[in-house]
Amino acid sequence: MPQKIICIDDDPIALLLSKLVISKSKFKSETTTLINGIDALKHFSLLNETNIRNEIKETLLVFLDLNMPIIDGWELLEELSTKNFENIELKIILLTSSIDPIDIEKSKSFKMVIDFHPKPLTVEILNGIVVKLNS
């Protein structure tokens, strides 16, 4: 089970709600919130460098919104697909207002995306993710 959860969304209320739901769930994880894709790229790069220095590898569970300014979720996924993070593995759940079947299908082209859910994050969604991660 991932020890760190990253929530990436430009909506502070969505981030607050996600953090509250996670804190009340079975996840015993450290939760970090980021407001855009640029911050996420910097965070993942720094974390990977730290893990290399400390000789550890870890899996991160990432909740990612698609519709954000600066770098949207699709652009972030494209960028992450070109990066080689040696000491972090990203398991991404798209948590978005989009219910477009095209978006759902497109998400399947990214190997790091393990699920797609409409906002808001709920305990039921988290329980489903626990089952998926443990299978």
XYZ file of C-alpha atoms in Angstrom:
135
model
C 0.000 0.000 0.000
C 1.467 3.401 -0.932
C 2.694 5.408 2.038
C 2.329 8.740 0.243
C -0.687 10.185 -1.527
C -0.471 13.216 -3.802
C -3.609 15.162 -4.766
C -3.204 17.489 -7.751
C -6.071 19.901 -8.402
C -6.401 23.641 -8.917
C -9.596 23.739 -6.808
C -8.736 24.287 -3.119
C -12.131 22.983 -1.997
C -11.666 19.746 -3.948
C -8.210 19.356 -2.386
C -9.567 19.950 1.108
C -12.391 17.462 0.583
C -10.008 14.838 -0.809
C -7.664 15.278 2.128
C -10.558 14.902 4.602
C -11.865 11.757 2.912
C -8.379 10.231 2.832
C -7.831 11.008 6.520
C -11.070 9.185 7.423
C -10.254 6.141 5.300
C -8.187 2.979 5.741
C -5.185 4.691 4.167
C -2.475 5.415 6.696
C -0.600 7.683 4.372
C 1.024 11.067 4.219
C -1.070 13.292 1.933
C 0.398 16.159 -0.088
C -1.677 18.596 -2.112
C -0.430 20.420 -5.209
C -2.302 23.007 -7.269
C -0.882 22.495 -10.757
C 1.175 20.282 -13.025
C 4.355 22.342 -12.767
C 4.366 21.970 -8.987
C 3.744 18.243 -9.455
C 6.688 17.816 -11.836
C 8.987 19.649 -9.418
C 7.685 17.600 -6.484
C 8.155 14.247 -8.246
C 11.666 15.179 -9.434
C 12.745 16.290 -5.967
C 11.251 13.219 -4.326
C 12.970 10.931 -6.826
C 16.340 12.639 -6.186
C 15.841 12.320 -2.428
C 14.977 8.641 -2.772
C 18.054 8.019 -4.923
C 20.268 9.628 -2.262
C 18.569 7.618 0.486
C 18.592 4.434 -1.603
C 14.867 3.828 -1.260
C 12.112 3.161 -3.769
C 8.492 3.973 -3.140
C 5.105 3.902 -4.754
C 3.007 7.062 -4.796
C -0.754 7.107 -5.174
C -1.713 10.202 -7.162
C -5.176 11.711 -7.576
C -5.048 13.937 -10.646
C -7.571 16.418 -12.020
C -7.627 16.823 -15.802
C -8.903 20.387 -16.082
C -6.272 22.720 -14.634
C -4.536 25.873 -15.817
C -0.805 26.096 -16.639
C -0.380 22.352 -17.305
C -3.571 20.310 -17.452
C -3.791 16.676 -16.411
C -3.260 15.353 -19.949
C -0.131 17.470 -20.426
C 1.171 16.306 -17.052
C 0.562 12.660 -17.989
C 2.408 13.191 -21.288
C 5.331 14.791 -19.465
C 5.427 12.052 -16.828
C 5.428 9.417 -19.572
C 8.726 10.797 -20.866
C 10.417 10.937 -17.452
C 12.431 8.134 -15.953
C 11.865 8.260 -12.220
C 14.123 5.499 -10.987
C 13.049 5.511 -7.361
C 9.353 6.371 -7.465
C 6.486 4.517 -9.068
C 3.357 6.519 -9.819
C -0.082 4.947 -9.617
C -2.464 7.607 -10.890
C -6.206 7.845 -10.428
C -7.844 10.488 -12.557
C -10.312 12.293 -10.309
C -12.059 14.803 -12.492
C -15.299 16.521 -13.376
C -15.130 14.932 -16.835
C -17.357 11.960 -17.534
C -16.620 12.055 -21.254
C -16.189 8.499 -22.612
C -13.381 9.810 -24.843
C -11.455 10.930 -21.750
C -12.039 7.582 -20.063
C -10.757 5.753 -23.146
C -7.787 8.118 -23.546
C -6.772 7.514 -19.923
C -6.210 3.837 -20.736
C -3.294 4.783 -22.996
C -1.211 5.806 -19.963
C 0.213 2.778 -18.140
C 0.545 4.713 -14.875
C -3.210 5.490 -14.806
C -4.923 2.754 -12.839
C -8.419 4.231 -12.533
C -10.772 7.040 -13.587
C -13.454 8.511 -11.300
C -15.697 11.557 -11.273
C -15.234 14.099 -8.488
C -15.600 14.210 -5.553
C -13.428 11.605 -3.899
C -15.483 9.322 -1.668
C -14.768 6.553 0.808
C -16.332 4.107 -1.678
C -13.837 5.155 -4.368
C -10.967 4.736 -1.887
C -12.215 1.296 -0.848
C -12.304 0.261 -4.517
C -8.747 1.500 -4.960
C -7.601 -0.530 -1.933
C -9.102 -3.638 -3.511
C -7.477 -2.841 -6.875
C -4.048 -2.237 -5.305
C -4.227 -5.450 -3.299
C -5.212 -7.665 -6.225
